[in-house]
Every structure is written in C-alpha cells, then in structure tokens.
Coordinates of C-alpha atoms and ligand atoms in Angstrom, one line a residue:
M1 CA -25.2 -78.0 54.4
F2 CA -27.9 -75.4 54.0
R3 CA -27.5 -72.3 51.8
K4 CA -29.7 -69.3 52.0
T5 CA -29.8 -66.8 49.2
D6 CA -33.2 -65.2 49.4
P7 CA -32.8 -61.6 50.8
E8 CA -35.6 -62.2 53.3
T9 CA -34.0 -65.2 54.9
I10 CA -30.6 -63.5 54.8
A11 CA -31.9 -60.4 56.5
P12 CA -31.6 -61.6 60.1
Y13 CA -27.9 -62.3 59.6
L14 CA -27.3 -58.7 58.7
K15 CA -28.0 -57.5 62.2
D16 CA -26.7 -57.8 65.7
A17 CA -27.5 -55.8 68.9
S18 CA -25.7 -52.7 67.6
N19 CA -27.5 -50.3 65.3
F20 CA -25.1 -50.9 62.4
S21 CA -27.2 -51.1 59.2
E22 CA -24.7 -51.5 56.4
G23 CA -24.7 -55.3 56.3
Q24 CA -24.7 -57.1 53.0
A25 CA -24.0 -60.7 52.0
S26 CA -24.6 -62.8 48.9
E27 CA -25.3 -66.0 50.8
V28 CA -25.6 -67.6 54.2
I29 CA -23.9 -71.0 54.5
I30 CA -25.0 -73.3 57.3
P31 CA -22.7 -76.3 57.6
E32 CA -23.9 -79.3 59.6
T33 CA -20.5 -80.8 60.2
R34 CA -16.9 -79.7 60.4
E35 CA -16.1 -81.6 57.2
E36 CA -18.7 -79.5 55.3
L37 CA -17.3 -76.3 56.7
V38 CA -13.7 -77.4 55.8
A39 CA -14.8 -78.4 52.2
F40 CA -16.5 -75.0 51.7
L41 CA -13.5 -73.0 52.9
K42 CA -11.2 -75.0 50.7
E43 CA -13.3 -74.8 47.6
N44 CA -14.4 -71.1 47.9
K45 CA -12.4 -68.0 48.2
N46 CA -15.0 -65.5 49.3
S47 CA -14.6 -63.4 52.3
V48 CA -16.4 -64.9 55.3
T49 CA -18.2 -63.4 58.3
L50 CA -18.9 -65.8 61.1
A51 CA -22.3 -65.6 62.8
G52 CA -23.0 -66.6 66.4
A53 CA -26.3 -65.6 68.1
G54 CA -26.1 -62.0 67.0
T55 CA -26.2 -60.4 70.5
G56 CA -22.8 -58.6 69.9
L57 CA -22.7 -54.9 70.2
T58 CA -20.0 -53.9 67.8
A59 CA -21.3 -55.2 64.4
S60 CA -18.5 -57.7 64.3
R61 CA -20.8 -60.4 63.0
I62 CA -22.4 -58.2 60.4
P63 CA -20.9 -58.9 56.9
L64 CA -19.7 -56.2 54.6
G65 CA -20.1 -58.4 51.5
G66 CA -19.0 -62.0 50.8
V67 CA -20.8 -64.8 52.6
V68 CA -21.9 -65.5 56.2
I69 CA -21.1 -68.8 57.7
S70 CA -23.5 -69.5 60.6
L71 CA -22.5 -72.2 63.1
E72 CA -26.0 -72.6 64.3
R73 CA -26.1 -76.3 63.7
F74 CA -23.0 -76.9 65.9
N75 CA -25.0 -77.3 69.1
K76 CA -23.8 -80.5 70.7
M77 CA -23.4 -80.6 74.4
E78 CA -21.8 -83.5 76.2
S79 CA -22.0 -84.6 79.8
V80 CA -19.7 -83.1 82.4
I81 CA -16.5 -85.1 82.8
N82 CA -14.3 -84.2 85.8
G83 CA -15.3 -80.6 85.8
T84 CA -15.0 -80.1 82.1
L85 CA -17.7 -79.8 79.4
R86 CA -17.3 -80.3 75.7
V87 CA -19.7 -78.0 73.7
G88 CA -20.4 -76.8 70.2
P89 CA -20.2 -73.0 69.5
A90 CA -24.0 -72.7 68.9
V91 CA -24.9 -73.7 72.5
T92 CA -26.3 -70.6 74.2
L93 CA -25.3 -69.6 77.7
K94 CA -28.9 -70.1 78.7
D95 CA -28.9 -73.7 77.5
L96 CA -25.5 -74.3 79.1
Q97 CA -26.7 -73.0 82.5
S98 CA -29.8 -75.2 82.3
H99 CA -27.7 -78.2 81.4
L100 CA -25.6 -77.6 84.5
K101 CA -28.5 -77.0 86.8
N102 CA -28.5 -79.5 89.7
S103 CA -25.2 -81.0 88.3
G104 CA -23.1 -79.6 91.1
W105 CA -21.0 -77.7 88.5
F106 CA -20.9 -74.1 87.5
Y107 CA -19.7 -72.1 84.5
P108 CA -18.8 -68.6 85.8
P109 CA -18.7 -66.3 82.7
N110 CA -22.1 -64.7 82.7
P111 CA -22.3 -61.8 80.2
T112 CA -25.7 -60.2 80.9
E113 CA -27.1 -61.5 77.6
S114 CA -27.8 -65.2 78.1
L115 CA -28.9 -65.7 74.5
A116 CA -25.2 -65.3 73.4
A117 CA -23.7 -68.5 71.9
I118 CA -20.5 -70.0 73.2
G119 CA -18.7 -69.4 69.9
G120 CA -19.5 -65.7 70.1
T121 CA -18.4 -65.5 73.7
L122 CA -15.1 -67.1 72.8
A123 CA -14.6 -64.8 69.8
T124 CA -15.3 -61.7 72.0
N125 CA -13.8 -63.1 75.3
A126 CA -17.1 -62.2 76.9
S127 CA -17.2 -61.3 80.5
G128 CA -19.9 -60.3 82.9
A129 CA -20.8 -59.3 86.4
R130 CA -19.1 -62.3 88.0
S131 CA -15.8 -61.6 86.1
Y132 CA -14.9 -59.3 89.0
K133 CA -14.0 -62.5 90.9
Y134 CA -13.7 -65.2 88.3
G135 CA -12.2 -63.5 85.3
T136 CA -13.4 -63.7 81.7
T137 CA -14.3 -66.4 79.2
R138 CA -10.5 -66.9 78.4
Q139 CA -9.9 -68.3 81.9
F140 CA -12.5 -71.1 81.3
V141 CA -11.5 -72.5 78.0
L142 CA -9.2 -75.5 78.1
E143 CA -9.2 -76.5 74.5
A144 CA -10.7 -75.5 71.2
D145 CA -11.0 -77.1 67.8
I146 CA -10.5 -74.4 65.2
V147 CA -10.6 -74.2 61.4
L148 CA -8.5 -71.6 59.6
S149 CA -9.8 -69.6 56.6
D150 CA -8.0 -72.0 54.2
G151 CA -9.7 -75.0 55.8
R152 CA -6.8 -76.3 57.8
I153 CA -7.7 -77.7 61.2
A154 CA -6.0 -77.5 64.6
S155 CA -6.8 -78.6 68.1
V156 CA -5.4 -76.0 70.5
R157 CA -4.9 -76.8 74.1
R158 CA -3.7 -75.1 77.3
G159 CA 0.1 -75.4 77.3
D160 CA 0.5 -75.0 73.5
T161 CA 2.4 -71.8 73.8
I162 CA 3.3 -69.3 71.0
D163 CA 6.9 -70.1 71.6
R164 CA 6.3 -73.2 69.6
P165 CA 4.7 -73.3 66.1
L166 CA 1.0 -74.0 65.8
Q167 CA 0.6 -77.5 64.5
L168 CA -2.1 -78.1 61.8
D169 CA -3.8 -81.3 60.7
D170 CA -1.9 -81.4 57.4
E171 CA 1.4 -81.4 59.3
S172 CA 2.1 -77.8 58.3
T173 CA 3.0 -75.3 61.0
I174 CA 2.6 -71.6 61.6
N175 CA 5.0 -69.4 63.6
F176 CA 3.9 -66.6 65.8
P177 CA 5.4 -63.4 64.4
S178 CA 7.9 -61.4 66.4
V179 CA 5.9 -58.5 68.1
N180 CA 6.7 -56.0 70.8
F181 CA 3.1 -55.2 71.5
K182 CA 1.6 -56.3 74.8
S183 CA -2.1 -56.0 75.8
P184 CA -2.9 -53.7 78.8
E185 CA -3.1 -55.2 82.3
C186 CA -6.6 -53.9 83.1
K187 CA -9.7 -55.8 82.1
N188 CA -9.5 -55.6 78.3
A189 CA -11.3 -57.0 75.3
A190 CA -9.9 -54.7 72.6
G191 CA -8.1 -56.5 69.8
Y192 CA -5.8 -59.5 70.0
F193 CA -4.6 -60.6 73.3
V194 CA -0.8 -60.6 73.3
Q195 CA 1.5 -61.5 76.2
P196 CA 4.9 -63.1 76.0
G197 CA 4.8 -66.9 76.3
M198 CA 1.0 -67.1 76.2
D199 CA -1.0 -70.0 74.8
W200 CA -2.2 -70.0 71.2
L201 CA -5.7 -70.4 72.7
D202 CA -5.3 -67.0 74.3
L203 CA -4.7 -65.4 70.9
F204 CA -7.8 -67.1 69.3
I205 CA -10.0 -66.2 72.2
G206 CA -11.1 -62.6 71.7
S207 CA -10.0 -62.4 68.1
D208 CA -13.4 -61.0 67.0
G209 CA -14.1 -63.6 64.2
T210 CA -10.9 -62.6 62.3
L211 CA -8.5 -65.5 62.9
C212 CA -10.4 -68.8 63.1
V213 CA -13.7 -70.6 63.3
F214 CA -14.4 -72.3 66.6
T215 CA -16.1 -75.6 65.9
E216 CA -16.0 -77.2 69.4
C217 CA -14.4 -76.4 72.7
T218 CA -13.8 -77.8 76.2
L219 CA -14.8 -75.5 79.0
K220 CA -13.5 -75.6 82.6
L221 CA -16.2 -75.7 85.3
L222 CA -16.0 -74.9 89.0
K223 CA -17.8 -76.7 91.8
A224 CA -21.2 -74.9 92.1
P225 CA -21.4 -72.7 95.2
A226 CA -24.2 -73.7 97.7
D227 CA -25.8 -70.3 97.2
F228 CA -25.2 -66.7 96.4
L229 CA -25.7 -64.0 98.9
S230 CA -27.1 -61.2 96.8
A231 CA -28.3 -57.7 97.3
I232 CA -29.2 -54.4 95.7
L233 CA -28.1 -51.6 98.0
F234 CA -29.6 -48.1 97.5
M235 CA -27.9 -44.8 98.3
E236 CA -28.9 -41.1 98.3
H237 CA -25.9 -40.0 96.4
E238 CA -23.8 -41.4 93.6
E239 CA -20.5 -40.4 95.4
V240 CA -21.6 -42.4 98.4
C241 CA -21.7 -45.5 96.2
W242 CA -18.2 -44.8 94.8
K243 CA -16.8 -44.5 98.3
L244 CA -18.6 -47.7 99.4
L245 CA -17.1 -49.5 96.4
E246 CA -13.6 -48.6 97.5
K247 CA -14.2 -49.7 101.1
I248 CA -15.6 -53.1 99.9
R249 CA -12.6 -53.6 97.6
G250 CA -10.2 -52.6 100.4
S251 CA -11.9 -54.7 103.1
E252 CA -9.7 -57.2 104.8
E253 CA -12.6 -59.1 106.2
S254 CA -12.7 -62.5 104.5
K255 CA -16.5 -62.6 104.7
I256 CA -16.7 -59.4 102.5
S257 CA -15.6 -61.0 99.3
P258 CA -18.1 -60.4 96.5
C259 CA -17.9 -62.0 93.0
S260 CA -20.0 -59.2 91.4
L261 CA -20.2 -55.4 91.9
E262 CA -22.5 -53.6 89.6
Y263 CA -23.4 -49.9 89.5
F264 CA -26.6 -48.0 88.6
D265 CA -26.4 -44.2 88.5
R266 CA -29.3 -41.8 89.2
R267 CA -30.4 -41.8 85.5
S268 CA -30.5 -45.6 85.3
L269 CA -32.6 -45.7 88.4
Q270 CA -35.0 -43.1 87.1
R271 CA -35.7 -45.4 84.1
L272 CA -35.8 -48.6 86.2
K273 CA -38.4 -47.0 88.5
Q274 CA -41.0 -47.5 85.7
K275 CA -40.6 -51.3 86.0
F276 CA -39.4 -51.7 89.6
V277 CA -41.8 -49.6 91.6
N278 CA -40.2 -50.5 95.0
I279 CA -37.0 -48.6 94.3
P280 CA -36.9 -46.2 97.2
E281 CA -37.9 -42.7 96.4
K282 CA -34.7 -41.1 97.7
A283 CA -32.4 -43.5 95.9
Q284 CA -30.0 -41.8 93.5
A285 CA -27.5 -44.7 93.1
A286 CA -27.4 -48.4 93.6
L287 CA -24.9 -51.2 94.0
F288 CA -25.7 -54.8 93.2
F289 CA -23.4 -57.3 94.8
E290 CA -23.3 -61.1 94.9
Q291 CA -21.1 -63.4 96.9
D292 CA -20.8 -67.1 96.4
V293 CA -21.0 -69.2 99.6
A294 CA -20.2 -72.8 100.2
S295 CA -22.8 -73.6 102.9
Q296 CA -25.9 -72.3 104.7
Q297 CA -23.7 -71.7 107.7
E298 CA -21.3 -69.6 105.7
Y299 CA -24.3 -67.7 104.1
D300 CA -25.6 -66.7 107.6
L301 CA -22.2 -65.6 108.8
C302 CA -21.5 -63.6 105.6
L303 CA -25.0 -62.0 105.8
E304 CA -24.3 -60.9 109.4
T305 CA -20.9 -59.5 108.5
W306 CA -22.3 -57.6 105.5
Y307 CA -25.0 -56.1 107.7
G308 CA -22.5 -55.0 110.3
F309 CA -20.3 -53.5 107.6
L310 CA -23.1 -51.7 105.8
E311 CA -24.7 -50.3 109.0
K312 CA -21.6 -48.0 109.3
E313 CA -22.1 -46.8 105.7
K314 CA -24.5 -44.3 104.3
V315 CA -26.6 -46.9 102.7
L316 CA -30.5 -46.9 102.7
L317 CA -30.2 -50.2 104.5
D318 CA -33.9 -50.6 105.5
N319 CA -34.9 -50.0 101.9
S320 CA -32.3 -52.1 100.2
W321 CA -33.1 -55.5 98.8
F322 CA -31.5 -58.8 100.0
A323 CA -32.3 -61.9 98.0
Q324 CA -34.5 -64.4 99.9
G325 CA -34.1 -67.2 97.4
P326 CA -33.4 -68.0 93.7
K327 CA -36.4 -66.0 92.5
D328 CA -35.0 -62.8 93.9
I329 CA -31.6 -63.6 92.4
E330 CA -33.2 -63.9 89.1
K331 CA -35.1 -60.7 89.7
F332 CA -31.8 -58.9 90.5
Y333 CA -30.4 -60.1 87.2
D334 CA -33.4 -58.9 85.4
F335 CA -32.9 -55.5 87.1
R336 CA -29.4 -55.4 85.8
H337 CA -30.4 -56.7 82.3
E338 CA -33.2 -54.2 82.1
V339 CA -31.0 -51.1 81.9
P340 CA -29.5 -51.7 78.4
L341 CA -32.8 -53.1 77.2
M342 CA -34.7 -50.0 78.3
I343 CA -32.1 -47.8 76.7
N344 CA -32.3 -49.8 73.4
E345 CA -36.1 -49.6 73.5
E346 CA -36.0 -45.8 74.2
N347 CA -33.5 -45.3 71.4
S348 CA -35.6 -47.1 68.8
R349 CA -38.7 -45.3 70.0
L350 CA -37.1 -41.9 69.7
G351 CA -35.1 -42.8 66.5
R352 CA -31.9 -42.1 68.5
V353 CA -28.5 -43.6 67.7
K354 CA -26.9 -45.5 70.5
M355 CA -23.4 -44.4 71.6
G356 CA -22.1 -46.6 74.3
T357 CA -18.7 -46.7 76.0
D358 CA -17.1 -49.9 77.3
M359 CA -13.9 -48.5 78.8
A360 CA -11.9 -49.5 81.8
V361 CA -8.8 -48.4 83.8
G362 CA -6.7 -49.9 86.5
D363 CA -7.9 -49.7 90.2
E364 CA -5.5 -46.8 91.0
H365 CA -7.5 -44.5 88.6
F366 CA -11.0 -45.4 89.8
K367 CA -11.8 -42.3 91.9
K368 CA -10.3 -39.9 89.3
M369 CA -12.2 -41.7 86.6
M370 CA -15.6 -41.4 88.3
E371 CA -15.1 -37.7 89.1
F372 CA -13.9 -37.1 85.5
Y373 CA -17.0 -38.9 84.1
R374 CA -19.3 -36.9 86.4
D375 CA -17.7 -33.5 85.5
E376 CA -17.3 -34.1 81.8
L377 CA -20.7 -35.5 81.2
T378 CA -22.5 -32.9 83.3
A379 CA -20.7 -30.1 81.5
S380 CA -21.6 -31.6 78.1
G381 CA -25.3 -31.1 78.7
L382 CA -26.0 -34.4 77.1
D383 CA -28.5 -36.9 78.5
F384 CA -26.7 -40.2 79.5
V385 CA -26.9 -43.2 81.8
M386 CA -23.9 -44.9 83.5
F387 CA -24.1 -48.4 84.8
G388 CA -22.1 -51.7 84.9
H389 CA -19.1 -53.4 86.2
I390 CA -17.8 -50.9 88.7
G391 CA -15.8 -53.5 90.6
D392 CA -13.5 -53.7 87.5
N393 CA -13.5 -49.9 87.0
H394 CA -15.5 -50.7 83.9
L395 CA -18.6 -48.6 83.4
H396 CA -20.9 -48.4 80.4
I397 CA -21.9 -44.9 79.6
N398 CA -24.7 -44.6 77.1
L399 CA -24.7 -41.1 75.6
L400 CA -28.2 -40.2 74.5
P401 CA -28.0 -37.3 72.1
D402 CA -30.9 -35.9 70.2
A403 CA -30.5 -35.3 66.5
K404 CA -28.9 -31.9 67.0
Q405 CA -26.4 -33.1 69.5
M406 CA -24.7 -35.8 67.5
S407 CA -21.4 -34.0 66.9
L408 CA -21.3 -32.9 70.6
A409 CA -21.8 -36.5 71.6
R410 CA -19.0 -37.7 69.3
E411 CA -16.7 -35.0 70.7
T412 CA -17.6 -35.9 74.3
Y413 CA -17.0 -39.6 73.5
A414 CA -13.5 -38.7 72.1
T415 CA -12.7 -36.6 75.2
L416 CA -13.5 -39.6 77.4
V417 CA -11.4 -41.9 75.3
D418 CA -8.4 -39.5 75.4
Q419 CA -8.4 -39.4 79.2
I420 CA -8.9 -43.1 79.6
L421 CA -6.0 -43.7 77.3
K422 CA -3.8 -41.3 79.3
W423 CA -4.5 -43.5 82.3
G424 CA -3.3 -46.5 80.4
G425 CA -6.9 -47.9 80.1
T426 CA -8.7 -49.7 77.3
I427 CA -11.4 -48.5 74.9
S428 CA -13.2 -51.9 75.3
A429 CA -13.2 -54.1 78.3
E430 CA -15.8 -56.5 77.2
H431 CA -17.6 -56.0 73.9
G432 CA -14.6 -55.9 71.6
V433 CA -13.7 -53.6 68.7
G434 CA -15.7 -55.0 65.8
K435 CA -16.5 -52.4 63.1
L436 CA -17.6 -49.7 65.5
K437 CA -14.6 -48.9 67.7
K438 CA -11.7 -49.2 65.2
E439 CA -10.9 -45.5 65.3
Y440 CA -10.5 -45.5 69.1
Y441 CA -8.7 -48.8 69.0
H442 CA -6.1 -47.5 66.6
K443 CA -5.7 -44.5 68.8
M444 CA -5.2 -46.8 71.8
I445 CA -2.4 -49.0 70.3
G446 CA -0.8 -46.7 67.7
D447 CA 0.6 -47.4 64.2
Q448 CA 3.5 -49.7 65.2
A449 CA 1.4 -52.1 67.2
L450 CA -1.3 -52.0 64.6
G451 CA 1.3 -53.1 62.0
E452 CA 2.3 -56.0 64.4
L453 CA -1.2 -57.2 64.8
R454 CA -1.7 -57.1 61.0
E455 CA 1.3 -59.5 60.9
I456 CA -0.5 -61.9 63.3
K457 CA -3.6 -61.7 61.1
K458 CA -1.5 -62.3 58.0
S459 CA 0.2 -65.4 59.4
L460 CA -3.1 -67.1 60.1
D461 CA -5.4 -65.7 57.4
P462 CA -3.1 -64.5 54.6
Q463 CA -5.9 -63.7 52.2
G464 CA -7.8 -61.6 54.9
R465 CA -10.9 -63.7 54.4
L466 CA -12.3 -63.8 57.9
G467 CA -14.2 -61.1 59.6
M468 CA -13.6 -58.4 56.9
G469 CA -13.9 -54.9 58.4
N470 CA -13.4 -56.1 62.0
L471 CA -10.5 -54.6 64.0
F472 CA -8.4 -53.4 61.0
Ligands
FAD1 C1 -28.5 -56.6 76.5 C2 -27.1 -57.0 76.3 C3 -26.2 -57.1 77.3 C4 -24.9 -57.5 77.1 N1 -24.0 -57.6 78.1 C5 -22.7 -58.1 77.9 C6 -21.8 -58.3 79.0 O1 -22.2 -58.1 80.2 N2 -20.6 -58.8 78.8 C7 -20.2 -59.1 77.5 O2 -19.1 -59.5 77.3 N3 -21.0 -58.9 76.4 C8 -22.3 -58.4 76.6 N4 -23.1 -58.2 75.5 C9 -22.6 -58.5 74.2 C10 -22.8 -59.9 73.6 O3 -23.7 -60.6 74.3 C11 -21.4 -60.6 73.7 O4 -20.5 -59.9 72.9 C12 -21.5 -62.1 73.2 O5 -20.3 -62.7 73.4 C13 -21.8 -62.2 71.7 O6 -22.1 -63.6 71.4 P1 -23.0 -64.0 70.1 O7 -23.1 -65.4 70.0 O8 -24.2 -63.2 70.1 O9 -22.0 -63.5 68.9 P2 -22.3 -62.7 67.6 O10 -22.8 -61.3 67.9 O11 -23.0 -63.5 66.7 O12 -20.7 -62.5 67.1 C14 -19.8 -61.9 67.8 C15 -18.4 -62.2 67.2 O13 -18.1 -63.5 67.4 C16 -17.7 -64.1 66.1 N5 -18.1 -65.5 66.1 C17 -19.3 -66.0 66.4 N6 -19.3 -67.4 66.4 C18 -18.0 -67.7 66.1 C19 -17.3 -68.9 65.9 N7 -17.9 -70.1 66.1 N8 -16.0 -68.9 65.7 C20 -15.3 -67.7 65.5 N9 -15.9 -66.5 65.7 C21 -17.2 -66.5 65.9 C22 -18.5 -63.2 65.1 O14 -17.9 -63.3 63.8 C23 -18.3 -61.9 65.7 O15 -17.0 -61.4 65.4 C24 -24.4 -57.8 75.8 C25 -25.3 -57.7 74.7 C26 -26.6 -57.3 74.9 C27 -27.6 -57.3 73.8

C-alpha cells in the first residue's frame, strides 16, 4: 500500500473535471489489494473519499477533509468468457475498448470521456450517446465485489434483490430500510436508484461514492455489430432539428433505428467551426446519429432508407457528413467530445465559472422543453451553448455568464430546474449530484424522500465515512 502525504503529490487528487476548488485531504491511500483496503478501513476511522480517474463533473471525488482512497492499482482485466468480462475499477473505458477490439464483443456504455475508469462509471451510473438504445452502465453490470466503510465485504449479483437481506462475508446481514421513494422513470442519475424489488446492485450503482467501494466487477458484453452507420446532419434552423428528431423517434421503419442521437445548437456549431472548417456556412444546428448494423448488406439497405427518409426533410443533405469508415466515426466522436472541451478551455481562458445543466424529462415533454429552453435562455440575455443527448430529452446547457451576470445565471438555472421538475423530470440524467447539485436534488425529491435516502445511507455506512459532502 502506498501513502502520499506531500501536498504536491496530493494536489492532483483534489481535482476533477468540475471547477470545485475546496478540496482538502490529509493523505492519499493507494491499496494494492483488497486485503490492504479492508485492513485500512477496519483500522482507521477517518472519512474517506474514493478516487477514480477524476473525470467527474460534480466534484464527487474531491475530498472535504479526511483521506482519499485511490483504486488506481486495481487495474486487472481478464479475458472475455461467454460475453462477460471481469475487470478492476481502475480500468479506463479506453483500455476496455482496446481490449475488446477485434474480439467480436462490445461494451455499449460510452460516456463521451473515455479516460473515465470503470469504478467511477459504476459509481455515477455513467451513460453516453449510445444509451439512447442500450441504456446506462447499470444495465451492463452483472456482479460486483464491494467493500463497505467498516471493511465488510460482499459479492452482489443480479437476482440478489433488496427483498432479502444483503449477505456479508462475516455472516452478518443488512436489511433494506422501508422507503416510499421511487426514482423517476425518465433517464436519471440523480441520487440513489430506488425501485421496489430491485437488486442490491442497482442501489450501489449510481451511489456517488457514498455506499461502498467497488473492487471488481463483471460486465455484460454484447456481440459487436459489424459496423455503425454514422452521420452528422446539418440544418439551417434549430427547430428543424427538433422536428426531425420527433420524426426519427416516431418512425415505424425498422431500418431507421439509431442507437445515438446527439444535438448541437447554433452556438455549439459557431465554436466547432474553428476546428472543423467544413461545417456548412448555413448550418445553424446539427444532429449526430449512429445505427449499429449486423452486416454489410444491412448497412447498404439502412443507408438507402435513411437517404430516402432525409430527402423529404429540411436537412442540408448534400453538405451533411456520412462516415466512410472507422476514421470518420472517430472524427464524429471527436466532434461531439470537442464541444465540452472547447467550453472548458474558453472558461479557463476567460476566468469564467462553468454552470452546466444535465436535466432530462420524459418524451411527452420534449417539444415543450425545447421551446421553453429557447425562450427562457434567449430572454435571459446570457451567452450559452446547448448540446447533447437529445434522443433522451437530455440536453446539456452550459450557461456562460461574465463576472457581472453570475446571479442572473443562477436565477436562470433555478428557473430551468423549476420547470423541469414540474414536468416530473430529473436535475441530473448522467453526471450525478455530487457536491454541486445538492440544492437542486433536494428540491427534486423533497424532505421526506431525503430522510428515507439518509436511512439507506445509515444502514450501509452508519458512521457516514464514505463520500462526505456528496448527495446529502
Ligand atoms: C469532457 C467530458 C465529457 C463527459 N461526458 C459524459 C457523458 O457523456 N456521460 C457521463 O455519464 N459522464 C460524462 N462525463 C463525466 C465523467 O466522465 C463520468 O462521471 C465518469 O463516470 C467519472 O468516472 P471517473 O473514473 O473519472 O470517476 P471520478 O471522477 O474519479 O469519481 C466519480 C465518483 O465515483 C466514485 N468512485 C470512483 N471510483 C470508485 C470505486 N472504485 N468505488 C466506489 N466509488 C468510486 C467517486 O468517489 C466519485 O463519487 C464527462 C466528463 C468530461 C470531462
């Protein structure tokens, strides 16, 4: 086990991809085995913040005192067995994808940031562009080895439901408290996942580093598609893109069946034009889609069907981009990844604080949501960009206030939250709550539910040692 105490070597663990700067810790502990981790947790009583790769956007891995435990040495990756893969939490998505390359297998969750580690993606129930079809990380975890804050160990598998007590290695058990709270039905990553009769695994996944340490897990893989039909479609008006989205989702044509649907508003394109000079001059909005296909023949048929479909729509078809091979697919991913990166870079250059939304609603509110965002944001006079997972009614709005507009930006954010909650939506569909979205999360679920979630936390971590300051 390594221990770091020198402020300079601790400094990288006091950051993530948010701009939270209040991190502090007395020590960073880097266990090399589960036994070392367990021994540390049993012998010490400090509060513990768990560190993955630090790509999180909600400061959830940034400690507010106590020690950091970094799982960076837990990077084992086994061979694929019958479509399952056993990995350690430090394995990054990038390493996982290269491990699977040419294996015939495929791990669908693809949050845009491929440097994220599996442990972090489990703790945040990460999702990405392809979640539109495949779902989130939760759907692809079959089993996880966990350690509780007092050093007790459990192996939780699919089928171990909360109706039965959680069995721990020392023969002790934990009962799931009686709660009325249920998580919303739309895509959601805010707070603990709670549904009647769910598996214990579902609770631990998405628990934001507050209930357990993941030390190993078994992931479910799918047969790799032969290829992805992939395109970036450009349009002259944002509203055209919204209408097109509804038509794609409503299409009964089986060959129009995308796995990703990602949006870029006018302001995102303005920024992207600096790096991607071929973006058509007239383009004011774009839609990136991908569709997995099982064979070359299916690829050709789907391409033809998409062309026929799009010809009837107001898409700048001749100037849109259709991937000609894996290099283009990579380029389209860079295009998508570039938006938050450019905004982050712009914020640091201008000394601007990032204020990003991550909200979603059910399909029935999509159109009203887009119109509301347009009207509210335009009226606010703030600069902003809007992009992201439009297929799931899940857009990221980055408000870009100058120093004098901070309170206006906060008010605008609060207005957006209020309306999304009126529609039964969530304040976080993928990044989680962490330390930055607690106020909105409490508004979302209310006092009674918050009390129930505290009971869940107390049953698994009675001393409140894990993830201090996250969620509660
Ligand atoms: C440019 C960019 C784009 C992004 N796009 C997306 C996106 O499309 N979708 C998405 O979901 N996210 C996205 N993110 C956010 C981020 O990549 C995810 O939240 C990711 O899951 C965090 O993983 P990490 O390893 O970096 O975790 P960290 O940031 O290190 O930690 C996140 C949380 O996980 C906990 N944790 C870490 N390891 C463990 C463990 N072994 N056991 C228990 N808890 C643990 C931490 O305590 C913390 O609460 C993006 C980030 C960036 C910078």
